[in-house]
Short mmCIF file of C-alpha atoms and ligand atoms in Angstrom, two decimals:
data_model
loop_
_atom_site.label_atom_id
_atom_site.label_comp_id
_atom_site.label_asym_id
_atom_site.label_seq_id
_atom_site.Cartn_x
_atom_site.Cartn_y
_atom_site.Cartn_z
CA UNK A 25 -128.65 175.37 -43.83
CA UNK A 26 -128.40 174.38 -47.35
CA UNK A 27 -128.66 177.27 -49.55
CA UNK A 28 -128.51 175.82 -53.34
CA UNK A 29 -129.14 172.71 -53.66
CA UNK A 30 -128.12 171.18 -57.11
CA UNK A 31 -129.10 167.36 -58.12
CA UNK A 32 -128.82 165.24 -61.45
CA UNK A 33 -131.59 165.99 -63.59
CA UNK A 34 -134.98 164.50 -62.53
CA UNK A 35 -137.53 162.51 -64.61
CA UNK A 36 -141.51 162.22 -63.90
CA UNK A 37 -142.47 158.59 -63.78
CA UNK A 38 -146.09 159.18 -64.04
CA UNK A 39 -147.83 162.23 -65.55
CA UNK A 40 -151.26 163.49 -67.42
CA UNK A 41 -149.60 166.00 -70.71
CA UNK A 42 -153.32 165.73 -72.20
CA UNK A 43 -153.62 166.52 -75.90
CA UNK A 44 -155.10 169.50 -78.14
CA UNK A 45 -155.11 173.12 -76.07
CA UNK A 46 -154.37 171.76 -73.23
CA UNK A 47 -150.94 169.55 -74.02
CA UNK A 48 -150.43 173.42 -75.61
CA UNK A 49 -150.61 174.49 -72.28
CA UNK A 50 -149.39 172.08 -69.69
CA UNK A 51 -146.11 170.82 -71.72
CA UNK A 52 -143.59 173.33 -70.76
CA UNK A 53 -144.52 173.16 -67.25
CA UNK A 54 -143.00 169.02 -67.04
CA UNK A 55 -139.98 170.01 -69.48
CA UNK A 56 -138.85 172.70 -67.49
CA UNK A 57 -137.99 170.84 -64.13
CA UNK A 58 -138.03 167.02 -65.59
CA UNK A 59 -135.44 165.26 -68.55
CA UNK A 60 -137.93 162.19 -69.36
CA UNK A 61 -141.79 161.81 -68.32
CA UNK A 62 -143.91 158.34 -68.78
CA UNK A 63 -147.02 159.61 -70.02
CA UNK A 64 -150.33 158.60 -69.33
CA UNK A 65 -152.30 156.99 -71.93
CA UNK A 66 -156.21 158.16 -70.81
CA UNK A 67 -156.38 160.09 -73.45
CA UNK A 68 -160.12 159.99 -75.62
CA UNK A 69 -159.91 157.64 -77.23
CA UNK A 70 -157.03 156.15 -74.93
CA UNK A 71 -153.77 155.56 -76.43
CA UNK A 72 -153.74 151.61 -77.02
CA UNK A 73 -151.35 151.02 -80.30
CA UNK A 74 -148.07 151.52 -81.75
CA UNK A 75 -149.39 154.46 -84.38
CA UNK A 76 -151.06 156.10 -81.62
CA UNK A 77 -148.60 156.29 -78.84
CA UNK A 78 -146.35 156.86 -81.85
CA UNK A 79 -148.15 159.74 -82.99
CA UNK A 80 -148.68 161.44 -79.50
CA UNK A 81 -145.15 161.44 -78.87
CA UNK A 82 -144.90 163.58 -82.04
CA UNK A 83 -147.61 166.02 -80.65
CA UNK A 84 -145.91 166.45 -77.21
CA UNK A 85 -142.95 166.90 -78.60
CA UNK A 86 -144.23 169.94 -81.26
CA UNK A 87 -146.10 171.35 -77.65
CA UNK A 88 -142.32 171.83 -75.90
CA UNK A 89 -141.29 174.56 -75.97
CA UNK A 90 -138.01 175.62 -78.73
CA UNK A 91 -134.59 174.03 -77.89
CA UNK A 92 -136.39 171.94 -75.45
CA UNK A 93 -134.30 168.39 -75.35
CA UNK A 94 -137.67 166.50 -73.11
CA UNK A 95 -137.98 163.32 -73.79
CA UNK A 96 -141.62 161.54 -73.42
CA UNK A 97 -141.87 158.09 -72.74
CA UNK A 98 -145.12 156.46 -73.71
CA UNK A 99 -147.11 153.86 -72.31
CA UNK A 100 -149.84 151.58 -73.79
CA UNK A 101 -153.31 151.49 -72.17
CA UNK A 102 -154.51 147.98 -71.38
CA UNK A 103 -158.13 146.78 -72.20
CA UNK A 104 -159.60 143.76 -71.97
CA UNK A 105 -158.78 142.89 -75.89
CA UNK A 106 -155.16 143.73 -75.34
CA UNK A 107 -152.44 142.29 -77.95
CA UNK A 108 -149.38 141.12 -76.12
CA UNK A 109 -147.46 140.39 -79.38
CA UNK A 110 -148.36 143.86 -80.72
CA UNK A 111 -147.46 145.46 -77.41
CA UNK A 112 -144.59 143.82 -76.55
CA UNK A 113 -143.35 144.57 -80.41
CA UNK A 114 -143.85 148.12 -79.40
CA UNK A 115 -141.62 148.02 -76.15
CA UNK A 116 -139.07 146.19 -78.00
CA UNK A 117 -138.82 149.07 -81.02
CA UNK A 118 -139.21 151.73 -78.11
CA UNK A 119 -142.18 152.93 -78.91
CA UNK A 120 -143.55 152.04 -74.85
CA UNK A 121 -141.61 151.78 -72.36
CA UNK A 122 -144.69 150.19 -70.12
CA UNK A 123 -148.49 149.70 -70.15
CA UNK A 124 -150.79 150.78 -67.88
CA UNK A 125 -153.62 148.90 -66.41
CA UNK A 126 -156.66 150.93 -65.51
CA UNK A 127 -159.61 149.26 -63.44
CA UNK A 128 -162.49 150.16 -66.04
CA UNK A 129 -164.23 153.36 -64.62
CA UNK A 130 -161.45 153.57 -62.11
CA UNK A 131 -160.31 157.18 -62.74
CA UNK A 132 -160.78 160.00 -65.62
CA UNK A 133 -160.67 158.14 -69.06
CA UNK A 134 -161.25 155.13 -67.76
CA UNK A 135 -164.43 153.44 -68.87
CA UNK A 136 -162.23 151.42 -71.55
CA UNK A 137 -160.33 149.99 -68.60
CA UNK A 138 -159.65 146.19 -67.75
CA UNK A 139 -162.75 144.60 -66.55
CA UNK A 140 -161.56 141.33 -65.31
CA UNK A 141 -157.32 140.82 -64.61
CA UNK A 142 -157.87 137.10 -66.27
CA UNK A 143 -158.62 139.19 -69.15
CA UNK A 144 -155.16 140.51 -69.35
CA UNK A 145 -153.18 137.15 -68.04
CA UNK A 146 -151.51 136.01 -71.92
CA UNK A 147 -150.40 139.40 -72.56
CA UNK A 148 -148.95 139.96 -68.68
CA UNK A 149 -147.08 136.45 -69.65
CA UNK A 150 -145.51 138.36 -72.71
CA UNK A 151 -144.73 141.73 -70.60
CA UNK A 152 -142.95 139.28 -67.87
CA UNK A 153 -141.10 137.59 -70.21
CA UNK A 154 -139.97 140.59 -72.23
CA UNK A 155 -139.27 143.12 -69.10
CA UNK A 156 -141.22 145.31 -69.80
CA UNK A 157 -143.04 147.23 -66.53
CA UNK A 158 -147.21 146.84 -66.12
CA UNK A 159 -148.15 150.15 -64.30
CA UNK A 160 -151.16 150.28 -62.43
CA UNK A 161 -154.01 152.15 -60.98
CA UNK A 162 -154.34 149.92 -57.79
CA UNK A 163 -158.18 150.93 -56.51
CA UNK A 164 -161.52 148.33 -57.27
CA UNK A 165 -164.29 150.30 -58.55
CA UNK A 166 -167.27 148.14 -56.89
CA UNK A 167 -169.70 150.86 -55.46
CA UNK A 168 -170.14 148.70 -52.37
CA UNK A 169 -166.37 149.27 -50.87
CA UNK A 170 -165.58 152.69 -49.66
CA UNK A 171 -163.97 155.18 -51.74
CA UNK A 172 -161.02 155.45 -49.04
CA UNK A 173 -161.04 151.90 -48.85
CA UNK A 174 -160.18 151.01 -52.64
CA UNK A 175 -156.38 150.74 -52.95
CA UNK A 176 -156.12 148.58 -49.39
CA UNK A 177 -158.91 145.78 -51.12
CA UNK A 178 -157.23 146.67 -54.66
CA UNK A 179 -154.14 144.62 -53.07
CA UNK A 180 -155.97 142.56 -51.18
CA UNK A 181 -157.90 141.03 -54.14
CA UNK A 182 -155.67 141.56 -57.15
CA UNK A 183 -152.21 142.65 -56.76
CA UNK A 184 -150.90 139.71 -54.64
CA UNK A 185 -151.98 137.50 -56.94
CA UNK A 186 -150.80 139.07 -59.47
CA UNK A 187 -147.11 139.31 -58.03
CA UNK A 188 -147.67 135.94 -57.10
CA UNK A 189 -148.76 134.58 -60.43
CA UNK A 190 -146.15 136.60 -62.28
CA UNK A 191 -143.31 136.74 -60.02
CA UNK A 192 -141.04 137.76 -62.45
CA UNK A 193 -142.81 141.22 -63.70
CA UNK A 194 -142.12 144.42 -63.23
CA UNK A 195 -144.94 146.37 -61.49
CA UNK A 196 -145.25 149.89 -60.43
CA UNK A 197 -148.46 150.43 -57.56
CA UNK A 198 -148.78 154.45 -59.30
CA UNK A 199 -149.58 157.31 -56.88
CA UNK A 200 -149.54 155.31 -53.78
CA UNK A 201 -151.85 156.64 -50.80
CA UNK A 202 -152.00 154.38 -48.08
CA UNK A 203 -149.57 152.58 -45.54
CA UNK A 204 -151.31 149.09 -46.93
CA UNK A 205 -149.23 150.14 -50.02
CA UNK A 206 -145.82 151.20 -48.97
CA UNK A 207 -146.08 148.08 -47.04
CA UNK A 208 -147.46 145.84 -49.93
CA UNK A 209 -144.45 147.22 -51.80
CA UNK A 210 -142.03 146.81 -49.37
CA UNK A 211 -142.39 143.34 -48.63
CA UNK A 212 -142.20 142.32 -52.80
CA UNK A 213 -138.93 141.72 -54.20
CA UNK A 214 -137.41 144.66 -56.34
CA UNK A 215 -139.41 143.92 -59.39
CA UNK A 216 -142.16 145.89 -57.47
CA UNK A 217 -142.20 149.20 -56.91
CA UNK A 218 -144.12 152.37 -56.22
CA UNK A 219 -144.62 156.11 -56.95
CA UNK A 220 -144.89 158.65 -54.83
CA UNK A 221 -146.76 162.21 -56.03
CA UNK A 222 -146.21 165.47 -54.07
CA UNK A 223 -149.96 166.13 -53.01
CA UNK A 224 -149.76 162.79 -51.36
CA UNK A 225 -146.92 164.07 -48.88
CA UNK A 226 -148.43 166.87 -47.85
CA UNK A 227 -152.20 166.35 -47.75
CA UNK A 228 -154.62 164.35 -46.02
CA UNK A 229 -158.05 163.77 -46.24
CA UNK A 230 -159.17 166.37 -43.91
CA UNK A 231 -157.76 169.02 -47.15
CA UNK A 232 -161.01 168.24 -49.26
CA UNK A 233 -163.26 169.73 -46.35
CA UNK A 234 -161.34 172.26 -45.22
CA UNK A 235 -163.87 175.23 -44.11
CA UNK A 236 -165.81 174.16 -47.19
CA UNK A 237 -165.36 172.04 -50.14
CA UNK A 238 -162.04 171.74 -51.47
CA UNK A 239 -162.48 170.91 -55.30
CA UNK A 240 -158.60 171.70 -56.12
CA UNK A 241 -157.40 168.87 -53.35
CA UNK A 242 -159.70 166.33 -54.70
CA UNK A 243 -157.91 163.11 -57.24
CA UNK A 244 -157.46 159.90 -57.34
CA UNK A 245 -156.69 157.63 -55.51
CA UNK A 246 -158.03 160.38 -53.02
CA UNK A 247 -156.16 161.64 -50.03
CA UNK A 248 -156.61 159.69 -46.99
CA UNK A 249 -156.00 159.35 -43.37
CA UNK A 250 -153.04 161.29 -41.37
CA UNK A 251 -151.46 157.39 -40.57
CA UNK A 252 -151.37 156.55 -44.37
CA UNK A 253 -149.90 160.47 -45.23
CA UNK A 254 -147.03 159.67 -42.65
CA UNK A 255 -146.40 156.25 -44.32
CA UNK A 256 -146.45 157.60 -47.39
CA UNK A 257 -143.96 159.69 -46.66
CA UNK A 258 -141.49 157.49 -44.46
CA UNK A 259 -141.65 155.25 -47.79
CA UNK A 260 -140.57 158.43 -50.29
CA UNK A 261 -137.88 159.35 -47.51
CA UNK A 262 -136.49 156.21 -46.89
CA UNK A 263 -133.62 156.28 -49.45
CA UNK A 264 -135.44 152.74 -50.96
CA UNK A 265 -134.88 151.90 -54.45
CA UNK A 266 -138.64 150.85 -54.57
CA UNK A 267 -139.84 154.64 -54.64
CA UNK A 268 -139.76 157.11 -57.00
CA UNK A 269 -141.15 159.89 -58.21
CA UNK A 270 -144.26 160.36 -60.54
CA UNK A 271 -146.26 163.74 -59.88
CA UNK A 272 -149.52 162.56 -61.19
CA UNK A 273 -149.92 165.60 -62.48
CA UNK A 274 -153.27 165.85 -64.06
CA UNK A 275 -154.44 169.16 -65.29
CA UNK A 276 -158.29 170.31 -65.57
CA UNK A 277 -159.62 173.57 -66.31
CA UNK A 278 -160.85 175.55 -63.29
CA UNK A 279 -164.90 175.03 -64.42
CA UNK A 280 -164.29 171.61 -64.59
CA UNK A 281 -162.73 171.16 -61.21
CA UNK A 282 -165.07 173.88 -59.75
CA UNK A 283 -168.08 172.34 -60.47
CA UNK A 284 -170.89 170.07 -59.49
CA UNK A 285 -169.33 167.01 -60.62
CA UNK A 286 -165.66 168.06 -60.38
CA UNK A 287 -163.36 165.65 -62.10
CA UNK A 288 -160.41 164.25 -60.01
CA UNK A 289 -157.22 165.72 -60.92
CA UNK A 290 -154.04 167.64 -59.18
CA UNK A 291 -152.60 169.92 -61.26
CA UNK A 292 -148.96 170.23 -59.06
CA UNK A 293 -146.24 170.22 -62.20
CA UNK A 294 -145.46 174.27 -61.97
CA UNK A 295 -144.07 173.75 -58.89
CA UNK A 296 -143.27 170.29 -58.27
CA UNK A 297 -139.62 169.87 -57.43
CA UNK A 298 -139.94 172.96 -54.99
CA UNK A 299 -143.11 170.53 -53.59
CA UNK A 300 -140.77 167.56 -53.25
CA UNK A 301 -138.03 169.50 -51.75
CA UNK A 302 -140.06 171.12 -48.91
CA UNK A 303 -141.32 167.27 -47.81
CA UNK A 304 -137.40 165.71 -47.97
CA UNK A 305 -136.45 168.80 -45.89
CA UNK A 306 -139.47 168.86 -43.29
CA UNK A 307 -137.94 165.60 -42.70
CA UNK A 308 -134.28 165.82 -42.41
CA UNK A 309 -133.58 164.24 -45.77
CA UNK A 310 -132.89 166.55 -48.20
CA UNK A 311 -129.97 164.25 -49.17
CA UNK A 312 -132.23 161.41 -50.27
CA UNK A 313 -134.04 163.76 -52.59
CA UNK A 314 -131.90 162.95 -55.92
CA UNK A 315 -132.01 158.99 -55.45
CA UNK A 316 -136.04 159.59 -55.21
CA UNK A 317 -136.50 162.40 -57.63
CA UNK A 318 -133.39 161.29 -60.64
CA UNK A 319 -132.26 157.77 -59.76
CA UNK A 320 -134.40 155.15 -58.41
CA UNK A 321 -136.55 155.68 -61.77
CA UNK A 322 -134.41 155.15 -64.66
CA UNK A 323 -132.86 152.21 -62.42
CA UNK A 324 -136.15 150.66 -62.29
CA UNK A 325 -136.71 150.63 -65.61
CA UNK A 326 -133.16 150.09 -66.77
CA UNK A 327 -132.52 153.32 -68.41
CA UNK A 328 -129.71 155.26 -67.96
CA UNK A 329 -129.22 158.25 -66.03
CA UNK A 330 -129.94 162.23 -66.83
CA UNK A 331 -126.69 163.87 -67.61
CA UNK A 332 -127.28 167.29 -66.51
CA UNK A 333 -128.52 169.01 -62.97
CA UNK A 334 -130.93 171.25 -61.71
CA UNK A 335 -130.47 173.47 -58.95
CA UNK A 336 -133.09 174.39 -56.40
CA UNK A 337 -131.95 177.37 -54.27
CA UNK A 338 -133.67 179.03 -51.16
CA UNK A 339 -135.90 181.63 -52.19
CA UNK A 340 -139.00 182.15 -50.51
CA UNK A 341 -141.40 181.26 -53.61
CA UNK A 342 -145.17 182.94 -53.59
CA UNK A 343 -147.72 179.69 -55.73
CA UNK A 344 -150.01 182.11 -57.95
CA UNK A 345 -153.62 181.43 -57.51
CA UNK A 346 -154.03 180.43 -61.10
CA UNK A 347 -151.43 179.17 -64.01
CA UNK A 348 -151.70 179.18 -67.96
CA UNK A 349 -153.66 182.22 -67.99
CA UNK A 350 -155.68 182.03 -65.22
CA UNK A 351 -157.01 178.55 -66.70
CA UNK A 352 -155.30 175.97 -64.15
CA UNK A 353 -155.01 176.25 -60.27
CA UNK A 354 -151.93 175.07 -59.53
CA UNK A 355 -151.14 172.82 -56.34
CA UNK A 356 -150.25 174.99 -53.64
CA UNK A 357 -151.91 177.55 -54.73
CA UNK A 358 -151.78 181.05 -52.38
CA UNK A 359 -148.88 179.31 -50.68
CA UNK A 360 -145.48 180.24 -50.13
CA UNK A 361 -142.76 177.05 -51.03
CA UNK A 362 -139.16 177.67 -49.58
CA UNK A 363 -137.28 177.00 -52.35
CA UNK A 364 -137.25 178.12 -56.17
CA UNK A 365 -136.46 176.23 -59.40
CA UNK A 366 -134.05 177.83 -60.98
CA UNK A 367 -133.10 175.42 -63.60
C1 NCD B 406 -156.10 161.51 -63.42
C2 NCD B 406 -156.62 162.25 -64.64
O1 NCD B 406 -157.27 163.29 -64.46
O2 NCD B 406 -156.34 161.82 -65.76
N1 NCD B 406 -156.74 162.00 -62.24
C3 NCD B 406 -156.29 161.90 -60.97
O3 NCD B 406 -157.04 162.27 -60.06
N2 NCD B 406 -155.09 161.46 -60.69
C4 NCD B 406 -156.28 160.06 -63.61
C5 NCD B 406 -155.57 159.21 -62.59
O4 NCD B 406 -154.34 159.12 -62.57
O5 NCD B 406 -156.26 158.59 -61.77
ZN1 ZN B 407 -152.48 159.51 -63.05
#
């Protein structure tokens, strides 16, 4: 059995930092395990221009902890009055490295979102023709379709015509949940990809009810059917460039997940490599983990590899109840992980 196991340093291709206290709080957590991050924009008011994204960056990067060498990449929410020019200037002086295309009222933050695609269809013109990657929150919001229906009739209505009318862009299907996905993905040419978040490998939907409500298992796109877990997975552990990592990690304060209108939300970045190992492993693949977790990414969006390594060794490793002084319940909390970041 494997007893260390060291790979090239690994990036997070999708995750919530937050702003004010809580960026405070929740920073060190992604910098210890990860080199780079794409950061969400949802922040209120969302992060959709050059100043902002350009300030944020500076406030994530006076949240990291001292001698920390993290790098956050920033993204540029879409709404329906979306610049291309303007954004497209931004990816080219590295500001973003990609926008991200919320369904309005889709998720937390959202309500600014993109109402109609059409809306969006000059400025995904200038992302195609500039390279730069549209990431999306693939779910329709209409009240009629089922909740654990949304990403399946997401693709069904606007991804493949998107891919099809844009054949050229890059797009990333974030925090994929169902086997509709991994398939959707898996059939487009590789300017399409996917990412993968821990909680999605090891729950289903059966973890929100379990013996009660189960407020700390609940986010979007929510967990669904055993089927769509195991395809999930087969896709992470399949060694394909199309999948990489992106915890979704996306802190709220125990009242505000314990609570009558809980938001949505998995806080899983404490312990998020050890999360990722246990799945590879369960499965026999522990070897695919570094293409998943440190390559696939960067190659995606045509940035170079981490230098350094981590090292993950086999520890049996107790998951607190609660993180960041007892503010944040971390995923897998009360379990015990088999391995241990080390660093
Ligand atoms: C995210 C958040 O809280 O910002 N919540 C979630 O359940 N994943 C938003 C999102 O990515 O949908
Ligand atoms: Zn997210």
């Amino acid at each position: 059995m494997t007893e260390r196991l060291t790979i090239r340093r690994p990036d997070d291709w999708h995750v919530h930092l937050r702003d004010g206290a809580m960026l405070e709080t929740v920073a060190r957590y992604t910098a210890r395990q990860f080199g780079r991050a794409i950061v969400m924009p949802n922040l209120a008011p969302p992060v959709t221009s050059v100043e902002a994204a350009t300030a944020y960056r500076e406030r994530i990067l006076a949240a990291l902890p001292e001698g920390s060498d993290f790098t956050p990449l920033m993204t540029c929410y879409l709404t329906d009055r979306a610049d291309g020019g303007n954004i497209v200037d931004g990816y080219r002086q590295g500001v973003f490295a990609a926008c991200k295309l919320y369904p309005a009222n889709a998720t937390t933050n959202s309500a600014a979102g993109v109402t109609d695609i059409r809306n969006l269809y000059p400025v995904l013109e200038a992302m195609q023709a500039a390279g730069m990657p549209l990431l999306i929150h693939g779910e329709v919001t209409s009240r009629d379709i089922d909740i654990f229906d949304r990403e399946a009739v997401f693709i069904e209505r606007t991804l493949s015509g998107l891919v099809r009318d844009f054949p050229a862009l890059k797009v990333v299907l974030e925090h994929i949940t169902t086997a509709d996905a991994a398939d959707f993905v898996t059939a487009q040419g590789p300017n399409v990809a996917a990412t993968i978040t821990p909680h999605h490998l090891h729950i289903n939907r059966n973890a929100l009810f379990e013996g009660g409500l189960r407020p700390h298992a609940y986010c979007l796109p929510v967990a669904k059917r055993e089927r769509h877990r195991l395809a999930v997975r087969r896709a992470a552990t399949s060694g394909s460039p199309k999948f990489f990592l992106g915890t979704d990690s996306a802190p709220h304060t125990h009242e505000a997940k314990e609570s009558a209108c809980g938001c949505a939300g998995i806080f899983n970045a404490p312990y998020a490599l050890e999360s990722y190992a246990m799945a590879f492993e369960e499965d026999g693949v522990l070897d695919r983990l570094e293409g998943f977790a440190s390559e696939h990414g960067p190659r995606f969006y045509g940035l170079p590899l981490n230098e350094g390594t981590v090292t993950l060794e086999r520890v049996e490793t107790s998951v607190p109840d609660r993180v960041a002084d007892d503010r944040l319940v971390p995923f897998h909390a009360g379990q015990t992980l088999p391995w241990r970041f080390v660093g």
